[in-house]
Amino acid sequence: MSSLSADLSAPPRAMGAERGRLESPVVLGALLFLLTIGAFLAPPMTFIIDGAMYLEMARAMAERGSLHIAENGGVEGAPPLWTHLTHVVGDRVYPQYPSGYAFLATPFYSTFGVRGLMLMNALSVFCAVILTYQITIKLYTDRWIAGAASLVFLFATFITTYAFSIWPHGLAIALWLGAVYIGVLGSQTKSGKTQSAYFAAAGALIGIGVNIRLDAVLLLPILILWLRLFVLPAHRLAPPFLCLGAAPGFVFAAYLNFLKFGIFTPLTYGPSEPGNAVASAYALLMALGAVGLIGICLVNVSEIIKKIGYRRVAVAAAIGFALALVFVWPMAFRVAKGVYVLVINLQAHDAYYQAGVDRNDYGHLLFWGYPKKALIQSIAFLPLIIIPLVYALRGRHLNAVMLASLSIAAPIVFYSLNQWHGGGSYNMRYFIPALPFIAMLSAVTLRHIAGALGEPTRPYWLGGATLAGLIFVSMLTIGGADDALFAPAALYPQWLIAVICLTTMLVFLARPKRLWVARSAMAGAALAISYSAFVSLGDESGNEQTRAEQLALSNAAIDALPRNAFVLTPLPVFFINAPDKDIQMMVATEDNAATSVQALRAFEAAGRCVYAHNILVARLLAAEAPQGVFHPEPLRAGSLKFPDEPRLAFYGLQSQSEACRF
């Protein structure tokens, strides 16, 4: 928090003041150095199976130039070696995720291996911080706000957790912000040809983004709505040029999916998408959205509103909204509940569960033993965005606030449809596109408060950071002493701090010129931002500890297994380094038990050592094969360092008891 305190401690200067600190080559160099070093110091291990899949995608492209990540291991009679998050098409195994990531990751993986993928994310987050600064400068022409927004984004949100891991999120947010920045440049350019070029370039980055994460498509309607409703209502060519620029990326994504799955569409996770991931589940929503966007593109809505009158339009909109609620009440209720769950209280989640995401004996929702957090349980300073939202209704920086509001609302509403809780993570990673804009609006609020305060703010930041640290450490102590209090101590102080922050903001809105009000507002903001920074630090610490533990277990397993072994496992993350010893791996579940036995027999016939990874897999496959197929006593990897560790128990075939003993 020291660097954050330093940059926000001085009273704000005049608009367009001298070069901001984040523009200093020294500061930029230091930030780049720290992020780069972090990528090389963090454990070279994936966090969850998603990361393992992206690693396999990069490895397959770098080493074989292929989109598929596995075949049958070169063993006659063996089926394709299926794993989680994949589809078997013909005799090949393809990842469900967009394969554009593999192309961009290849040079990093080829140069630095696993750490190269972490470096790519670190550099992407560096670009995202710079783009947050530049977008804010263009929208507010205030370097103080821009610097504060960048610092809050980097230190007080959970983006750091995704800077040093093997995830697509760092790269995705850099492309997202790049498209926004170019779109903002286009909106501020007077030349029609130059504008069109900017919008096409912004669309091109969106198209590339769809090849990294499918939710990049949300940015297209965000920019279209912003340009047509608020910035350039008479510019009917802006949306077509955005779409024209995005078209090559969408076509490329569709082509890759055709090569993988035989389906020529950019928005798919494969031929048999599970549950809410299937694109058809959103067909009605996409159709309604498309109709609305086409109408907005064809009609100058702003001109119509001016002619009718704002009050009449507001009344008509209220009536229309009420009627819509009547007809689509189930969906509206589902979204409202989803927003509550994902933004306020993730412990109220009841939509779906997955491996590692479960409730403990006290009913608390955990991921790998860590409480899962809703958005406000990660960033308690979320109420700060209220100030610029209210001021925008009074005509202050309306265009900037609406761009930020659309960017915040789009991922929240979309993922609230089905309570998508971020899967394998401690926080709402699906909301990463909203974080820079939450930080930007929060920085605007800090600007207003500091201006009203008219005195140095350093004491508030030092006090806020100190109090936040004391509360955070106290909660760690309380949670560590009693399992029943572990999750509440990690989650619910954020509610109290957010309420304090919200209360001080509302009072500031009502009495902005009172000194004691400004002081209270600054204290509330400093406490909320500081506590969020500690939460972010805690998430990152937990992330690295988990990865370090998994790396140690993985190394123990790989060291113990003989070269050319074949492992049937429920934990593919453990085997990201298996290619170093030509070890083949396949995920065994109830859904593919018969296929797993087929693979087992083929590798056994080929003279390869075969193992079931843990007792659950051994029992599962024993039900499909003759009893006694596996030796009843496990072989234990790393038994000296990890005695009786169930994740390092391997069961060998009875027929290979002597030849394949550890």
XYZ file of C-alpha atoms in Angstrom:
662
model
C 0.000 0.000 0.000
C 2.956 2.361 0.334
C 3.153 3.259 -3.351
C -0.592 3.641 -3.499
C -0.539 5.944 -0.505
C 2.258 7.999 -1.978
C 0.500 8.732 -5.240
C -2.876 9.535 -3.696
C -1.578 11.423 -0.693
C -1.067 14.795 -2.358
C -4.041 17.034 -3.148
C -5.088 16.766 -6.804
C -3.593 19.305 -9.149
C -5.271 21.194 -11.909
C -6.768 19.416 -14.877
C -4.174 18.375 -17.437
C -1.306 18.827 -14.996
C 2.283 17.920 -15.813
C 3.253 14.412 -16.798
C 1.845 11.851 -14.371
C 4.009 9.521 -12.356
C 2.870 6.475 -14.279
C 4.247 8.081 -17.449
C 7.704 8.312 -15.914
C 10.169 5.920 -17.609
C 11.543 5.050 -14.174
C 8.122 4.053 -12.829
C 7.214 2.159 -15.988
C 10.553 0.357 -15.952
C 10.173 -0.572 -12.286
C 6.646 -1.881 -12.852
C 7.726 -3.898 -15.865
C 10.693 -5.276 -13.930
C 8.573 -6.328 -10.934
C 5.957 -8.058 -13.072
C 8.613 -9.828 -15.127
C 10.522 -10.974 -12.044
C 7.262 -12.156 -10.502
C 6.633 -14.404 -13.496
C 10.034 -16.059 -13.009
C 9.776 -16.350 -9.224
C 6.269 -17.830 -9.044
C 5.993 -21.646 -9.041
C 5.957 -22.923 -12.655
C 2.741 -24.830 -12.059
C -0.874 -24.485 -13.082
C -3.541 -23.599 -10.538
C -6.448 -25.645 -11.896
C -7.193 -27.885 -14.882
C -7.974 -24.831 -17.063
C -4.355 -23.745 -16.793
C -3.156 -27.259 -17.536
C -5.300 -27.263 -20.660
C -3.910 -23.937 -21.879
C -0.408 -25.262 -21.251
C -1.164 -28.348 -23.335
C -2.547 -26.129 -26.104
C 0.637 -24.021 -26.163
C 2.849 -27.115 -26.002
C 1.016 -28.848 -28.862
C 1.268 -25.791 -31.090
C 4.917 -25.068 -30.221
C 6.166 -28.640 -30.551
C 3.911 -30.143 -33.208
C 2.097 -27.216 -34.812
C -1.213 -28.894 -33.964
C -4.569 -27.891 -32.540
C -5.143 -31.280 -30.915
C -3.422 -31.963 -27.612
C -3.420 -35.776 -27.642
C -3.990 -38.906 -29.694
C -3.601 -42.466 -28.432
C -0.049 -42.183 -27.134
C 1.331 -44.147 -30.075
C 0.031 -47.438 -28.646
C -1.808 -49.807 -30.964
C -5.365 -50.486 -29.869
C -5.477 -47.593 -27.389
C -8.322 -45.063 -27.650
C -7.680 -41.286 -27.759
C -6.404 -40.226 -24.341
C -9.315 -38.115 -23.201
C -8.990 -35.569 -20.403
C -11.252 -32.957 -18.808
C -12.442 -29.966 -20.889
C -11.790 -31.765 -24.159
C -13.660 -33.474 -26.984
C -12.623 -36.586 -28.868
C -13.138 -36.112 -32.598
C -12.031 -39.052 -34.691
C -8.772 -40.264 -33.201
C -7.726 -36.905 -31.744
C -8.392 -34.991 -28.527
C -9.182 -31.275 -28.864
C -9.520 -28.643 -26.117
C -12.896 -27.002 -25.693
C -11.326 -23.567 -25.317
C -10.628 -21.162 -28.204
C -7.376 -22.171 -29.850
C -6.189 -18.674 -30.748
C -4.400 -18.644 -27.400
C -2.025 -21.343 -28.642
C -0.778 -19.192 -31.522
C 0.033 -16.182 -29.336
C 1.511 -18.344 -26.570
C 3.803 -20.367 -28.826
C 6.786 -17.964 -28.936
C 6.674 -17.532 -25.158
C 6.485 -21.272 -24.527
C 9.164 -22.033 -27.109
C 11.530 -19.564 -25.448
C 10.852 -19.990 -21.722
C 8.696 -23.099 -21.373
C 6.025 -23.015 -18.666
C 7.388 -19.747 -17.301
C 6.945 -18.212 -20.724
C 3.167 -18.526 -20.387
C 3.363 -16.812 -17.007
C 5.561 -14.107 -18.536
C 2.989 -13.527 -21.269
C 0.346 -12.907 -18.618
C 2.626 -10.618 -16.610
C 3.398 -8.525 -19.690
C -0.294 -8.477 -20.581
C -1.201 -7.150 -17.130
C 1.518 -4.512 -17.531
C -0.149 -3.439 -20.787
C -3.554 -3.477 -19.069
C -2.333 -1.104 -16.361
C -0.929 1.282 -18.983
C -4.121 1.086 -21.037
C -6.217 1.812 -17.943
C -4.143 4.959 -17.486
C -4.450 5.981 -21.137
C -8.208 5.337 -21.351
C -8.769 7.393 -18.211
C -6.608 10.232 -19.578
C -8.621 10.320 -22.794
C -11.947 10.311 -20.980
C -11.127 12.688 -18.106
C -7.993 14.606 -19.231
C -6.805 14.380 -15.634
C -3.498 12.665 -14.912
C -4.199 12.411 -11.195
C -7.358 10.408 -11.848
C -5.550 8.274 -14.424
C -2.691 7.481 -12.063
C -5.049 6.679 -9.204
C -7.170 4.434 -11.444
C -4.122 2.456 -12.573
C -2.826 2.016 -9.041
C -6.190 0.947 -7.654
C -6.590 -1.516 -10.521
C -3.161 -3.043 -9.964
C -2.961 -3.122 -6.169
C -6.540 -3.203 -4.877
C -8.230 -5.628 -7.269
C -7.573 -9.309 -7.840
C -5.875 -8.829 -11.221
C -2.510 -9.641 -9.608
C -3.657 -13.218 -8.995
C -3.892 -13.656 -12.753
C -0.613 -11.904 -13.600
C 1.680 -14.772 -12.637
C -0.439 -17.839 -13.405
C -1.189 -19.798 -16.555
C -4.551 -18.250 -17.405
C -5.948 -16.499 -20.494
C -7.305 -13.611 -18.416
C -4.245 -11.357 -18.517
C -4.009 -11.547 -22.298
C -7.787 -11.188 -22.643
C -8.021 -8.003 -20.542
C -5.102 -6.428 -22.424
C -6.901 -7.009 -25.739
C -10.202 -5.818 -24.244
C -8.692 -2.556 -22.988
C -6.764 -2.119 -26.229
C -10.033 -2.249 -28.163
C -11.655 0.207 -25.748
C -8.720 2.601 -26.010
C -8.781 2.586 -29.814
C -12.569 3.005 -29.742
C -12.199 6.038 -27.470
C -9.562 7.495 -29.810
C -11.971 7.037 -32.697
C -14.774 8.740 -30.820
C -12.565 11.790 -30.241
C -11.298 12.068 -33.823
C -12.940 14.552 -36.186
C -11.904 13.022 -39.515
C -14.484 10.563 -40.828
C -11.934 8.305 -42.531
C -9.713 8.243 -39.468
C -12.705 7.461 -37.260
C -13.675 4.535 -39.441
C -10.110 3.207 -39.343
C -10.043 3.454 -35.539
C -13.357 1.626 -35.186
C -12.231 -1.106 -37.569
C -9.014 -1.494 -35.559
C -10.998 -1.705 -32.303
C -13.183 -4.369 -33.885
C -10.076 -6.261 -35.004
C -8.869 -6.506 -31.388
C -12.306 -7.748 -30.350
C -12.054 -10.407 -33.055
C -8.653 -11.464 -31.759
C -10.056 -11.472 -28.219
C -12.794 -13.949 -29.178
C -9.989 -16.347 -30.092
C -8.738 -16.082 -26.492
C -11.958 -15.939 -24.458
C -15.468 -16.143 -25.848
C -16.796 -13.439 -23.523
C -14.763 -10.888 -25.515
C -17.843 -10.762 -27.741
C -19.548 -8.707 -25.002
C -17.348 -5.741 -25.894
C -18.945 -5.388 -29.324
C -22.421 -4.384 -28.015
C -20.781 -2.302 -25.281
C -18.986 -0.098 -27.807
C -21.941 0.008 -30.187
C -24.323 1.143 -27.448
C -21.846 3.692 -26.127
C -21.130 5.201 -29.535
C -24.724 5.295 -30.782
C -26.460 6.370 -27.596
C -23.976 8.768 -26.045
C -20.921 9.785 -28.058
C -21.665 9.731 -31.792
C -25.440 9.280 -32.123
C -25.422 10.569 -35.708
C -22.499 8.369 -36.816
C -24.306 5.379 -38.339
C -21.105 3.927 -39.784
C -19.410 3.344 -36.438
C -21.142 -0.007 -35.700
C -20.598 -1.400 -39.219
C -16.889 -0.596 -39.089
C -16.593 -2.186 -35.651
C -18.242 -5.335 -36.989
C -16.193 -5.220 -40.178
C -12.986 -5.061 -38.153
C -14.113 -7.917 -35.915
C -15.169 -10.145 -38.817
C -11.728 -11.646 -39.645
C -11.193 -12.675 -36.024
C -14.654 -14.223 -35.825
C -14.132 -16.067 -39.116
C -10.749 -17.334 -37.914
C -12.304 -18.572 -34.659
C -15.051 -20.304 -36.647
C -12.447 -21.877 -38.943
C -10.479 -23.227 -35.979
C -13.659 -24.699 -34.513
C -14.420 -26.256 -37.887
C -10.983 -27.868 -37.924
C -11.459 -29.122 -34.365
C -15.131 -30.014 -34.140
C -16.533 -29.751 -37.666
C -18.654 -26.783 -36.532
C -18.192 -23.477 -38.366
C -19.097 -21.033 -35.602
C -16.889 -18.772 -33.459
C -18.963 -19.157 -30.291
C -18.821 -22.788 -29.228
C -17.109 -25.041 -26.722
C -17.464 -28.087 -28.915
C -19.950 -30.589 -30.347
C -21.374 -31.583 -26.954
C -21.304 -28.564 -24.693
C -22.402 -29.183 -21.099
C -25.170 -27.324 -19.303
C -25.029 -23.556 -19.386
C -21.941 -23.528 -21.606
C -23.972 -24.450 -24.678
C -24.463 -21.478 -26.997
C -28.096 -22.408 -27.724
C -28.935 -21.688 -24.084
C -28.477 -18.015 -24.936
C -30.202 -18.098 -28.338
C -33.230 -16.029 -27.255
C -31.072 -13.514 -25.422
C -28.730 -13.164 -28.413
C -31.663 -12.758 -30.799
C -33.252 -10.029 -28.685
C -29.904 -8.321 -28.303
C -29.248 -8.448 -32.035
C -32.659 -6.921 -32.806
C -32.051 -4.158 -30.273
C -28.581 -3.385 -31.606
C -29.807 -3.282 -35.203
C -32.550 -0.865 -34.184
C -30.068 1.356 -32.373
C -27.757 1.300 -35.403
C -30.560 2.307 -37.780
C -32.224 4.963 -35.631
C -30.752 8.073 -34.033
C -32.129 7.375 -30.586
C -30.664 10.525 -29.039
C -32.458 12.744 -31.572
C -35.762 10.998 -30.911
C -35.330 11.435 -27.164
C -34.707 15.157 -27.626
C -37.850 15.538 -29.724
C -40.090 13.575 -27.380
C -38.621 14.978 -24.188
C -36.570 13.345 -21.477
C -39.413 13.126 -18.966
C -41.791 11.432 -21.408
C -39.073 9.034 -22.456
C -38.305 8.254 -18.822
C -41.986 7.518 -18.106
C -42.296 5.377 -21.228
C -39.107 3.515 -20.342
C -40.386 2.865 -16.816
C -43.695 1.511 -18.171
C -41.874 -0.598 -20.750
C -39.542 -1.963 -18.121
C -42.476 -2.860 -15.857
C -44.263 -4.645 -18.719
C -41.076 -6.476 -19.632
C -40.748 -7.686 -16.060
C -44.266 -9.110 -16.227
C -43.530 -11.096 -19.376
C -39.984 -12.163 -18.573
C -40.276 -12.326 -14.808
C -38.541 -15.731 -14.471
C -35.480 -14.457 -16.346
C -35.546 -11.101 -14.534
C -35.733 -12.845 -11.166
C -32.928 -15.190 -12.180
C -30.709 -12.285 -13.186
C -31.524 -10.321 -10.028
C -30.694 -13.301 -7.865
C -27.553 -13.949 -9.874
C -26.396 -10.357 -9.379
C -26.958 -10.686 -5.634
C -25.028 -13.952 -5.497
C -22.090 -12.941 -7.681
C -21.761 -9.331 -6.509
C -22.832 -9.436 -2.862
C -22.859 -12.932 -1.358
C -21.442 -15.929 -3.198
C -22.339 -18.129 -0.228
C -25.971 -17.914 -1.420
C -25.029 -19.738 -4.636
C -27.172 -22.740 -5.522
C -26.896 -23.092 -9.308
C -24.089 -25.577 -9.931
C -21.049 -27.159 -8.337
C -17.883 -28.708 -9.709
C -14.723 -30.505 -8.637
C -13.100 -28.636 -5.767
C -16.072 -26.292 -5.295
C -18.099 -27.610 -2.391
C -19.528 -26.766 1.001
C -17.819 -27.637 4.256
C -19.474 -29.010 7.391
C -20.737 -25.525 8.245
C -22.356 -24.899 4.853
C -19.672 -22.501 3.626
C -18.842 -22.606 -0.088
C -15.120 -23.210 -0.530
C -12.709 -23.845 -3.358
C -9.847 -26.110 -2.332
C -10.357 -25.032 1.256
C -10.533 -21.281 0.534
C -13.816 -19.320 0.794
C -15.129 -18.213 -2.588
C -15.781 -14.487 -2.772
C -18.425 -12.409 -4.479
C -17.271 -9.204 -6.165
C -17.786 -6.926 -3.165
C -16.080 -9.502 -0.946
C -12.980 -8.947 -3.086
C -13.278 -5.204 -3.664
C -15.009 -3.598 -0.720
C -14.544 -0.163 -2.331
C -17.209 -0.922 -4.966
C -19.584 1.719 -3.449
C -17.133 4.423 -4.573
C -18.551 4.231 -8.089
C -21.800 5.783 -6.847
C -20.392 9.340 -6.854
C -19.593 9.587 -10.590
C -22.798 7.690 -11.439
C -24.898 10.302 -9.631
C -22.865 13.184 -11.039
C -23.338 11.751 -14.554
C -27.090 12.146 -14.123
C -26.343 15.833 -13.639
C -24.416 15.922 -16.902
C -20.864 15.598 -15.557
C -18.649 13.361 -17.711
C -21.676 11.429 -18.942
C -19.830 9.782 -21.837
C -16.994 8.528 -19.634
C -19.307 7.215 -16.945
C -21.564 5.448 -19.425
C -18.634 3.639 -21.045
C -17.485 2.508 -17.609
C -21.017 1.561 -16.553
C -21.644 -0.554 -19.656
C -18.256 -2.237 -19.219
C -19.088 -3.076 -15.610
C -22.680 -4.147 -16.187
C -22.164 -6.381 -19.241
C -20.106 -9.192 -17.641
C -22.063 -8.987 -14.386
C -25.469 -9.352 -16.053
C -24.265 -12.004 -18.510
C -22.725 -14.264 -15.891
C -25.605 -13.652 -13.483
C -27.952 -15.400 -15.897
C -26.725 -18.726 -14.573
C -24.748 -17.741 -11.469
C -21.429 -18.608 -13.096
C -19.310 -18.302 -9.972
C -15.827 -18.197 -11.477
C -15.262 -21.940 -11.293
C -11.854 -22.852 -9.948
C -10.890 -19.593 -8.297
C -11.127 -17.718 -5.021
C -12.782 -14.706 -6.621
C -15.017 -13.654 -9.511
C -12.459 -13.991 -12.298
C -15.209 -13.657 -14.914
C -15.595 -10.031 -13.809
C -12.005 -9.061 -14.655
C -13.189 -6.894 -17.624
C -15.092 -4.742 -15.125
C -12.144 -4.137 -12.782
C -10.323 -1.343 -14.691
C -13.550 0.614 -15.000
C -14.485 0.149 -11.356
C -11.005 1.444 -10.553
C -11.486 4.393 -12.902
C -14.801 5.495 -11.365
C -13.344 4.984 -7.893
C -10.436 7.255 -8.807
C -12.909 9.913 -9.958
C -14.556 9.713 -6.546
C -11.179 10.117 -4.831
C -10.607 13.199 -6.970
C -13.886 14.752 -5.865
C -13.308 13.964 -2.207
C -9.715 15.201 -2.243
C -10.842 18.392 -3.932
C -13.495 18.997 -1.282
C -11.063 18.112 1.489
C -8.429 20.673 0.492
C -5.771 19.192 2.772
C -3.111 16.455 2.478
C -4.618 13.000 2.351
C -1.527 11.051 3.395
C -2.751 10.633 7.027
C -5.995 9.102 5.768
C -4.156 6.576 3.602
C -1.689 5.668 6.317
C -4.491 5.333 8.841
C -6.685 3.365 6.437
C -3.882 0.986 5.541
C -2.956 0.477 9.198
C -6.527 -0.178 10.301
C -7.145 -2.444 7.316
C -4.015 -4.427 8.111
C -5.032 -4.853 11.744
C -8.510 -6.031 10.794
C -7.152 -8.368 8.137
C -4.610 -9.984 10.463
C -7.244 -10.261 13.204
C -9.603 -12.032 10.826
C -6.843 -14.434 9.778
C -6.210 -15.220 13.445
C -9.882 -15.729 14.257
C -10.499 -17.823 11.150
C -7.443 -19.947 11.799
C -8.530 -20.707 15.367
C -12.003 -22.036 14.570
C -13.134 -23.795 11.373
C -16.670 -22.518 11.918
C -15.393 -18.931 11.709
C -12.894 -19.478 8.896
C -15.161 -18.460 6.005
C -17.095 -15.714 7.863
C -13.838 -14.077 8.961
C -12.569 -14.128 5.374
C -15.773 -12.770 3.829
C -17.982 -10.699 6.068
C -15.692 -7.880 7.246
C -15.856 -6.702 3.623
C -19.594 -6.213 4.013
C -19.115 -3.992 7.043
C -16.359 -1.995 5.354
C -18.435 -1.656 2.171
C -21.395 -0.399 4.221
C -19.146 2.159 5.921
C -17.833 3.222 2.536
C -21.345 3.435 1.077
C -22.646 5.463 4.019
C -19.845 8.008 3.780
C -20.405 8.317 0.016
C -24.120 8.979 0.439
C -23.444 11.595 3.088
C -20.838 13.170 0.808
C -23.397 13.371 -1.994
C -25.793 15.164 0.338
C -23.273 17.520 2.011
C -20.145 17.698 -0.167
C -18.984 21.077 1.180
C -18.853 20.088 4.848
C -15.268 19.454 5.952
C -16.167 16.675 8.383
C -18.133 14.952 5.608
C -15.168 15.086 3.229
C -12.908 13.750 5.972
C -15.283 10.877 6.691
C -15.574 10.069 3.005
C -11.801 10.020 2.544
C -11.358 7.815 5.609
C -14.032 5.408 4.370
C -12.503 5.266 0.891
C -8.980 4.730 2.229
C -10.137 1.923 4.521
C -12.110 0.168 1.762
C -9.350 0.383 -0.849
C -6.669 -0.639 1.642
C -8.633 -3.633 2.887
C -9.292 -4.709 -0.691
C -5.546 -4.561 -1.320
C -4.975 -6.913 1.619
C -7.667 -9.272 0.309
C -5.985 -9.228 -3.095
C -2.648 -9.969 -1.450
C -4.246 -12.838 0.468
C -5.731 -14.311 -2.709
C -2.398 -14.085 -4.497
C -0.616 -15.637 -1.528
C -3.109 -18.505 -1.444
C -2.753 -18.951 -5.168
C 1.034 -19.248 -4.983
C 0.927 -21.529 -1.941
C -1.494 -23.866 -3.699
C 0.622 -23.943 -6.839
C 3.821 -24.526 -4.856
C 2.208 -27.439 -3.016
C 0.899 -28.917 -6.256
C 4.294 -28.505 -7.916
C 5.998 -30.374 -5.078
C 3.442 -33.186 -5.274
C 3.689 -33.268 -9.056
C 7.488 -33.478 -8.967
C 7.310 -36.309 -6.454
C 4.891 -38.212 -8.687
C 6.877 -37.674 -11.884
C 10.154 -38.596 -10.178
C 8.704 -41.878 -8.913
C 6.984 -42.995 -12.105
C 9.112 -44.940 -14.609
C 9.747 -43.566 -18.080
C 7.002 -44.338 -20.629
C 4.461 -45.081 -17.875
C 0.703 -44.713 -18.393
C -1.422 -43.142 -15.634
C -5.199 -43.097 -15.252
C -5.978 -40.147 -12.995
C -8.671 -37.741 -11.795
C -6.003 -35.030 -11.288
C -4.448 -34.137 -14.653
C -2.886 -30.981 -13.166
C -0.328 -33.253 -11.484
C 1.060 -34.389 -14.810
C 1.901 -31.197 -16.694
C 5.578 -32.242 -16.639
C 4.859 -35.821 -17.704
C 6.216 -35.278 -21.256
C 9.696 -34.853 -19.735
C 9.685 -38.634 -19.113
C 7.372 -39.599 -21.990
C 4.637 -40.427 -19.469
C 1.123 -40.651 -20.940
C -1.944 -39.650 -18.943
C -5.693 -40.092 -19.275
C -8.491 -38.860 -17.032
C -10.673 -41.700 -15.766
C -14.249 -40.965 -14.688
C -17.550 -42.804 -14.491
C -18.390 -41.427 -17.939
C -15.451 -43.097 -19.661
C -14.671 -46.079 -17.426
C -15.005 -48.619 -20.249
C -12.754 -46.539 -22.515
C -10.233 -46.221 -19.678
C -10.088 -50.006 -19.342
C -9.555 -50.275 -23.101
C -6.591 -47.880 -22.785
C -5.298 -49.808 -19.773
C -5.291 -53.104 -21.702
C -3.617 -51.563 -24.745
C -0.769 -50.036 -22.746
C -0.407 -53.231 -20.720
C -0.099 -55.243 -23.947
C 2.515 -52.799 -25.195
C 4.644 -53.483 -22.132
C 4.150 -50.030 -20.625
C 3.777 -49.703 -16.834
C 0.156 -48.818 -16.008
C -1.066 -47.142 -12.806
C -4.355 -46.002 -11.310
C -3.820 -42.705 -9.555
C -5.470 -43.055 -6.086
C -7.914 -45.589 -4.717
C -11.003 -44.043 -6.337
C -9.719 -44.684 -9.848
C -8.596 -48.182 -8.929
C -12.058 -49.051 -7.607
C -13.781 -47.407 -10.576
C -11.808 -49.437 -13.116
C -12.014 -52.623 -11.088
C -15.781 -52.460 -11.577
C -15.272 -52.533 -15.362
C -12.472 -55.131 -15.404
C -11.991 -58.510 -13.673
C -11.490 -58.241 -9.932
C -7.888 -58.009 -8.850
C -6.759 -56.049 -11.883
C -4.881 -53.680 -9.552
C -2.614 -54.651 -6.697
C -4.429 -53.976 -3.373
C -1.445 -52.213 -1.826
C -0.572 -48.779 -3.218
C 2.824 -47.610 -4.337
C 3.583 -44.254 -2.759
C 5.520 -41.515 -4.483
C 7.535 -39.144 -2.314
C 6.845 -41.255 0.763
C 9.647 -39.651 2.784
C 8.584 -36.050 2.155
C 4.819 -36.719 1.939
C 4.017 -39.747 4.120
C 0.506 -41.167 3.613
C -0.404 -38.418 1.114
C -3.494 -39.851 -0.687
C -2.764 -37.801 -3.818
C 0.520 -39.667 -4.230
C -0.913 -43.182 -4.022
C -0.588 -45.216 -7.232
C -2.003 -48.681 -7.799
C -0.100 -50.898 -10.234
C -1.470 -53.785 -12.261
C -1.252 -57.240 -10.697
C 0.401 -58.483 -13.893
C 3.163 -55.880 -13.511
C 3.721 -56.080 -9.749
C 7.456 -56.688 -9.932
C 8.458 -54.968 -13.161
C 6.733 -51.671 -12.384
C 7.347 -51.260 -8.666
C 8.612 -47.819 -7.587
